[in-house]
XYZ file of C-alpha atoms in Angstrom:
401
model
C -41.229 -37.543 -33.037
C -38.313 -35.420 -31.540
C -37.859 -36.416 -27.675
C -36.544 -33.383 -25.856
C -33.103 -34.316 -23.733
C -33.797 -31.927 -20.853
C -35.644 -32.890 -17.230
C -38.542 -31.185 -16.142
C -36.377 -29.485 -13.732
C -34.474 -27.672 -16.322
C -36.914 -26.691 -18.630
C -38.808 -24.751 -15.396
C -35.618 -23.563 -14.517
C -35.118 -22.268 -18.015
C -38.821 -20.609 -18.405
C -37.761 -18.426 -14.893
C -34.664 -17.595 -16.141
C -36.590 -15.758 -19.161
C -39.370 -14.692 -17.033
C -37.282 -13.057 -14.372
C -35.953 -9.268 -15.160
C -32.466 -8.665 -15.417
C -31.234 -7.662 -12.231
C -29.987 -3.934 -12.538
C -25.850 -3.236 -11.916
C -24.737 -1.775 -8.912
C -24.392 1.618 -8.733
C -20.968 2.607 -8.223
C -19.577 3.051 -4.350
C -17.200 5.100 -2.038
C -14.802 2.048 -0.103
C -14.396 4.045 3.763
C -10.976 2.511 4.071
C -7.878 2.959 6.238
C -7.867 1.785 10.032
C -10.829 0.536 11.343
C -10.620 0.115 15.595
C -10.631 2.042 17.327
C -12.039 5.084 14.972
C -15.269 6.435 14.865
C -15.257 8.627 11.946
C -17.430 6.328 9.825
C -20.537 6.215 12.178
C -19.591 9.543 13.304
C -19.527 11.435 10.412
C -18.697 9.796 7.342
C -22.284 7.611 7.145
C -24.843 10.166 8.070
C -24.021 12.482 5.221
C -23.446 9.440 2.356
C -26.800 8.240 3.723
C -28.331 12.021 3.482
C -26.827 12.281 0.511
C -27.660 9.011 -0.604
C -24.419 8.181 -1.785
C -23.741 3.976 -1.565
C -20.691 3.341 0.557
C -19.197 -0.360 1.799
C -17.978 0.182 5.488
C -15.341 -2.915 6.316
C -15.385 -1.876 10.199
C -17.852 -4.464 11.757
C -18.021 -5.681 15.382
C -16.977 -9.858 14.391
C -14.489 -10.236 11.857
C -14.972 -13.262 10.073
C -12.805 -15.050 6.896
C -15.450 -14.380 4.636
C -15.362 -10.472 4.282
C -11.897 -10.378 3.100
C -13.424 -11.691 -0.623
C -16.273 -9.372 0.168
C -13.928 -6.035 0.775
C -11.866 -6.877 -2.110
C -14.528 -7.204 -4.450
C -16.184 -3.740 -2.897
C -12.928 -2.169 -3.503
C -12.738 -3.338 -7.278
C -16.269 -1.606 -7.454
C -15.626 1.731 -5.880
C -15.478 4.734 -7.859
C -13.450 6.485 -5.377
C -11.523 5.244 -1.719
C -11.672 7.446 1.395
C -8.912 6.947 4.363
C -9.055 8.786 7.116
C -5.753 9.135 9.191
C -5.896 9.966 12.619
C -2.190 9.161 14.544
C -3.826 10.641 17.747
C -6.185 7.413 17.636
C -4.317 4.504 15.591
C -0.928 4.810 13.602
C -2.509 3.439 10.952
C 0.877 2.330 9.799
C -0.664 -0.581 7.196
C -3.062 1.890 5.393
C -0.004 3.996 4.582
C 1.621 1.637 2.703
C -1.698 0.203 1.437
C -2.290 4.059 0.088
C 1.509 4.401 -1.751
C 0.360 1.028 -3.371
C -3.029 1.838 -5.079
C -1.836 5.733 -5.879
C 0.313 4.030 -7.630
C -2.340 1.819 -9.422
C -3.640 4.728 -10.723
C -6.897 4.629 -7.927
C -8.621 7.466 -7.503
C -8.003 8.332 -3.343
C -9.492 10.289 -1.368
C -6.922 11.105 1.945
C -7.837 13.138 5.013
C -4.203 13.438 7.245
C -4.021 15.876 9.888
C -1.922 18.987 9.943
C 1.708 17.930 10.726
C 2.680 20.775 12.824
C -0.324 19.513 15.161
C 0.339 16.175 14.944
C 0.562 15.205 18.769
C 2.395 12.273 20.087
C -0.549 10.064 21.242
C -1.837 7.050 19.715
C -4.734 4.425 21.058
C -4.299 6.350 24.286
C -0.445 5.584 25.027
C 2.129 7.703 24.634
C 4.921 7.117 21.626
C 8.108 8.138 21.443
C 9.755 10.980 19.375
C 11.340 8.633 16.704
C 7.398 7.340 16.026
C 5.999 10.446 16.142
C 8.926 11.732 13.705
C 8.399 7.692 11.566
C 4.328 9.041 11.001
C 5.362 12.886 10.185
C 7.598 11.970 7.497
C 5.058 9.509 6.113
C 2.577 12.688 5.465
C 5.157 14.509 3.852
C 5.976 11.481 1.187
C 2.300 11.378 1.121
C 1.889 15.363 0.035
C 4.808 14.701 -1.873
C 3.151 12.369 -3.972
C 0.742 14.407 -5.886
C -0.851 12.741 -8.337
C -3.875 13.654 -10.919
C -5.912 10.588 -8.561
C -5.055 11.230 -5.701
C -6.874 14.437 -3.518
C -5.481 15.255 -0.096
C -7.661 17.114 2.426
C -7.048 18.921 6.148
C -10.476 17.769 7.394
C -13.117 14.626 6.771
C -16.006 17.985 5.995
C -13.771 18.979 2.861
C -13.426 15.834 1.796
C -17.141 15.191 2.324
C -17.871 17.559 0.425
C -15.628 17.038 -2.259
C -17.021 13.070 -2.620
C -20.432 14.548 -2.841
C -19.803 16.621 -5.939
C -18.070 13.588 -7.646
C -20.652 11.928 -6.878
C -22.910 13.802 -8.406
C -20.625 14.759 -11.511
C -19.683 11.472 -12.653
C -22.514 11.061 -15.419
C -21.819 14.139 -16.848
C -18.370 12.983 -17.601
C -17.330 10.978 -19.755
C -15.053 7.923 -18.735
C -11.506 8.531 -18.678
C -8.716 6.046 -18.158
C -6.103 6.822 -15.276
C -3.893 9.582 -16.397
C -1.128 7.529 -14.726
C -1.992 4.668 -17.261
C -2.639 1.737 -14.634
C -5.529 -0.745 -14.580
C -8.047 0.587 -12.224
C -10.675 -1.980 -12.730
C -9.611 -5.183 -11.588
C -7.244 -6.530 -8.054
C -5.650 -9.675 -10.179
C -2.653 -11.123 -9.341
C -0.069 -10.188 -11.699
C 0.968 -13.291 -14.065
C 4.363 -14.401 -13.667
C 6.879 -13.370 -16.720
C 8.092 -15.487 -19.187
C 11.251 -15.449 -21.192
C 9.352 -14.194 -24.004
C 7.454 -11.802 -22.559
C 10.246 -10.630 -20.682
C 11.162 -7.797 -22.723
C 7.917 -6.445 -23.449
C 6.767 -6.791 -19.878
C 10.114 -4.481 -18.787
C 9.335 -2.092 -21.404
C 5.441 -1.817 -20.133
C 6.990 -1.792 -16.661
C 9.059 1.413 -17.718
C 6.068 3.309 -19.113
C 4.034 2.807 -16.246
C 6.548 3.540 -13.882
C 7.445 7.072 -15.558
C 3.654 7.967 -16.082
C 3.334 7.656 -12.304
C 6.211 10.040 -11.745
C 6.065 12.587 -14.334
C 3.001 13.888 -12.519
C 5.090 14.449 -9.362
C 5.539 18.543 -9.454
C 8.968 20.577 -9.641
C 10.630 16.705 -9.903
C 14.859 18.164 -9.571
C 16.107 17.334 -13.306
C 18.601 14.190 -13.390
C 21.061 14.572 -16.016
C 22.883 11.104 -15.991
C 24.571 9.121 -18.980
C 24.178 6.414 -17.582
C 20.366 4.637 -15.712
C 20.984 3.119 -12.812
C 20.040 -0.882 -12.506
C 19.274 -1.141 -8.919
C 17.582 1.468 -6.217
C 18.694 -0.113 -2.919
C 16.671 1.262 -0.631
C 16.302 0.562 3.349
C 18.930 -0.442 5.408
C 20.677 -1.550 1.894
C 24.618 -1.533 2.397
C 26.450 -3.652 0.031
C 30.823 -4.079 -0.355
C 31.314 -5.718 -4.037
C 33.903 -7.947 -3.329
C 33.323 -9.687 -6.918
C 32.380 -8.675 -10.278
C 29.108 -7.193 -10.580
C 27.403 -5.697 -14.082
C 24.746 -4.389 -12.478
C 24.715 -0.421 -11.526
C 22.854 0.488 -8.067
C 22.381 3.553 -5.969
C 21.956 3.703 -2.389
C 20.306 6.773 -0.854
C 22.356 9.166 1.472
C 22.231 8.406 4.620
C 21.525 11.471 6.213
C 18.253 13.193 5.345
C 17.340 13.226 1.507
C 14.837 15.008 -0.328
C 11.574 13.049 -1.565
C 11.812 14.441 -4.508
C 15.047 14.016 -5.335
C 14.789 10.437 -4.820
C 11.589 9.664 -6.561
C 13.314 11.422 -9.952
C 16.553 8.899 -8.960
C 13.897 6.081 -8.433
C 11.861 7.031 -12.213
C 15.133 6.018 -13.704
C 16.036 2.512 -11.892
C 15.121 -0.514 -13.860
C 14.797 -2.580 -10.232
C 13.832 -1.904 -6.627
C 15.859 -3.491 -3.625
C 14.160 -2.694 0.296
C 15.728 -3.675 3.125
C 13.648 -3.439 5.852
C 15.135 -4.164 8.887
C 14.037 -4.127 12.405
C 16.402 -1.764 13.491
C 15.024 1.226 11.619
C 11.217 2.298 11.954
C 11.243 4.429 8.467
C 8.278 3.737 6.967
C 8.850 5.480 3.485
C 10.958 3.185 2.137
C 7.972 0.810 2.531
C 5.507 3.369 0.789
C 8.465 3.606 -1.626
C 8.267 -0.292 -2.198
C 4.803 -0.487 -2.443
C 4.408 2.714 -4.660
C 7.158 0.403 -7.063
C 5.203 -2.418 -7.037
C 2.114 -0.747 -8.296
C 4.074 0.787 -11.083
C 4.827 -2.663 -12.200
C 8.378 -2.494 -11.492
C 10.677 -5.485 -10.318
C 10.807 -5.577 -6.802
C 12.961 -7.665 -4.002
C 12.302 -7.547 -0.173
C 13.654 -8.265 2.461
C 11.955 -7.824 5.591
C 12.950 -8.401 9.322
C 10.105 -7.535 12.047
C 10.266 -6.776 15.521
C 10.229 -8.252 18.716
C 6.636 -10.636 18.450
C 6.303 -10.781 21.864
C 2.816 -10.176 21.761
C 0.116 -11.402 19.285
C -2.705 -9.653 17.358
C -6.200 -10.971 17.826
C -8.362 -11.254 14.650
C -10.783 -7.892 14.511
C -11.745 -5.689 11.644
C -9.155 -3.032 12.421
C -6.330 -5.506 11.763
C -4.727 -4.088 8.935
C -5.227 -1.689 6.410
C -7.018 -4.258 4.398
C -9.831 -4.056 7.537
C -10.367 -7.617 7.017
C -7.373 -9.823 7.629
C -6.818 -13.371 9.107
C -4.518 -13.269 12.066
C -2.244 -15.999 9.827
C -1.810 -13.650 6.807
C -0.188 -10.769 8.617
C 1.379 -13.194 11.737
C 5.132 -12.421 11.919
C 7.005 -15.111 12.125
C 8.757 -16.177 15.218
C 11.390 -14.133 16.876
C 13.920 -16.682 16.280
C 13.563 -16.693 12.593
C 14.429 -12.540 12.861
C 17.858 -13.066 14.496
C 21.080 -14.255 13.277
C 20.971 -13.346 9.943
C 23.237 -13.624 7.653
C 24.866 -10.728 6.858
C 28.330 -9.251 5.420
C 28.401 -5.885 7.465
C 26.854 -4.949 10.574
C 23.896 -2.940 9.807
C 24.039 0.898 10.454
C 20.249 2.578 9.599
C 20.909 5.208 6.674
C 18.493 7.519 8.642
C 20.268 7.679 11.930
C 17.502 10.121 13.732
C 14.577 6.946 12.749
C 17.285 4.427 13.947
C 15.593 2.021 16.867
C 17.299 1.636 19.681
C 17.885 -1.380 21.701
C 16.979 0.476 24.810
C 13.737 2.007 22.760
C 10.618 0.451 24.842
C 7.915 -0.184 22.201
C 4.308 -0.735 23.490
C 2.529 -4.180 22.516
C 0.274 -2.088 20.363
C 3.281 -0.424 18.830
C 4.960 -3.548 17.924
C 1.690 -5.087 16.125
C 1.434 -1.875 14.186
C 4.451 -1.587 12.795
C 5.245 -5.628 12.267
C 1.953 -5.315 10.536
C 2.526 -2.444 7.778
C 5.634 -4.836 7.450
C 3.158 -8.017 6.870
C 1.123 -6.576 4.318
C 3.821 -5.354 2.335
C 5.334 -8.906 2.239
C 1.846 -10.491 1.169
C 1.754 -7.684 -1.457
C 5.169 -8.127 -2.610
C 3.753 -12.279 -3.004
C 0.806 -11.772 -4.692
C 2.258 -9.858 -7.727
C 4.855 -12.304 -7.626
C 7.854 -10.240 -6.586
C 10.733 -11.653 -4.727
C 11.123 -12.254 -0.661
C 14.206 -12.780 0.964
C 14.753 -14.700 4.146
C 17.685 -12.619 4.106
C 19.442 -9.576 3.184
C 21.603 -9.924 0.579
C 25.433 -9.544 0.065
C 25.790 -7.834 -3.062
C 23.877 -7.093 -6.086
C 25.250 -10.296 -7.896
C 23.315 -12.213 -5.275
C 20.386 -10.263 -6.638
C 18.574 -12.711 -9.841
């Protein structure tokens, strides 16, 4: 006689398991990202039609924010078949969902983005007034956005075109077949990226490479580099470096007077490795979309980044971040004390004198959290694909490992 080695328990638990149907998949959803408080746009406008419509959306704006939904956004994100954001600088700079946006066009996401018109854009934001240099910091961020046209990525003047728009993908996407990003990025899956090892090394640059030039051969009338030589280093920011040693490494800096987007992101297609400096003296915000649009190519990227004056301190809500869903200790600058003082061979002079900050520039509370926290989640980004930090800027590129 054969004695069976399972309980009772298991053998019922078993029988259900084959009784049970299998539960269906979920149907693919639209992600309403960007800025959360205080916008209305979701409940507004967005929801009605997706619910007439009966399109399946995850909203991340709730009224309690808790720990728990940052697992459940991410995982809604990974499931989306498309990502709205909504930009509305008369409301909220929405500062963080800029960079978050540079980051997964790069990934190869299809994005959905609804900016306003910048020869309207006013000079209000969450009700206070901002100064010209902000107001100027957000315009230029549009027009890197606009610049950045990619086959996944669809730009729109108004949320009812891009309502629209979402509906007929919607509707279109089983008569399609499946196709990979044109840019040739993993769109399925939010994984940390592993960390390199020496032999991998070389096949992980050369991957790097490809990815990095199928994002920007998309980018229209690119201005044809004709170089013998590809530079090393893109030293971006507030970079300023005086080689005092021997270096082998080749590096460009940027002009620093105005430059043209698109002559810098054919300059940038050819650098093997990415060096921000963003310091608190300069509110420029491309060079962070630039960093973040690098790291989602899979290119080698080192930070360093300084934020400003933390006087005051962000409360945890679901329009934290870009991310919607953010624990006030992920995205808490550090003390002021730790942004001082730092080490540094020259005194720093902002390559984009007409964003320079001022000391006698009076930034609102809610100005400081917004830009401290586009800052923040470019850091934790930079982390969690296991790209270099600084605590400080560095001296010269053979300081750079």
């Amino acid at each position: 006689m054969i004695m069976s080695s399972f309980s009772p328990q298991q053998i019922r638990s078993h029988l259900n398991a084959l009784i049970e149907p299998p539960r269906k998949p979920s149907l693919p959803q639209l992600f309403l990202g960007g800025a959360c408080n205080p916008t209305t746009w979701r409940q507004e406008k967005a929801i009605p039609v997706l619910e007439q419509e009966k399109i399946p959306y995850y909203n991340p704006q709730v009224e309690e924010w808790s720990p728990e939904l940052i697992a459940l956004e991410r995982e809604a994100k990974e499931r989306s078949f498309l990502l709205l954001f909504v930009f509305d600088p008369n409301l909220t700079r929405g500062l963080a969902s800029l960079v978050e946006v540079a980051y997964l066009a790069a990934l190869g996401r299809r994005l959905v983005i609804v900016r306003p018109n910048i020869k309207k854009l006013r000079v209000m934001a969450t009700g206070n007034r901002i100064s010209r240099i902000e107001a100027k910091c957000i315009a230029e961020a549009f027009q890197w956005l606009d610049g950045i046209r990619l086959p996944n990525v669809s730009v729109f003047d108004t949320l009812e075109e891009a309502l629209i728009y979402l509906k007929l993908q919607y509707l279109s996407r089983g008569k399609r077949k499946k196709r990979h990003s044109s840019t040739g990025f993993n769109v399925s899956r939010y994984t940390k990226t592993p960390k390199r090892t020496n032999a991998s090394a070389l096949q992980d640059a050369k991957y790097a490479q490809i990815r990095l030039l199928e994002a920007y051969k998309f980018l229209p009338s690119l201005p044809l580099v004709i170089s013998d030589f590809t530079p090393d280093v893109y030293c971006g920011g507030d970079t300023q470096f005086c080689e005092n040693g021997h270096s082998n490494k080749t590096w460009v800096i940027p002009r620093r007077t105005r430059r043209s987007f698109k002559l810098t992101l054919s300059i940038q297609s050819l650098c093997r490795e990415f060096y921000f400096y963003i310091s608190k003296d300069n509110l420029w915000l491309v060079d962070q979309m630039e960093a973040a649009f690098a790291i989602g190519s899979g290119k080698k990227v080192t930070l360093c980044i300084e934020y400003l004056s933390d006087d005051t301190r962000s409360q945890n809500s679901s329009g934290y971040s870009s991310l919607a869903s953010t624990p006030q200790d992920t995205f808490q600058p550090p003390p002021t004390s730790a942004n001082t003082d730092l080490p540094c061979v020259l005194p720093t002079h902002p390559p984009y004198p007409h964003l320079a900050c001022p000391a006698n520039l009076a930034l609102s509370p809610t100005a400081i959290k917004d830009h401290n926290r586009s800052r923040a989640y470019l850091k934790s980004l930079a982390e969690e694909t296991n790209n270099a930090v600084l605590g400080h800027p560095l001296r010269g590129l053979r300081d750079l490992m």
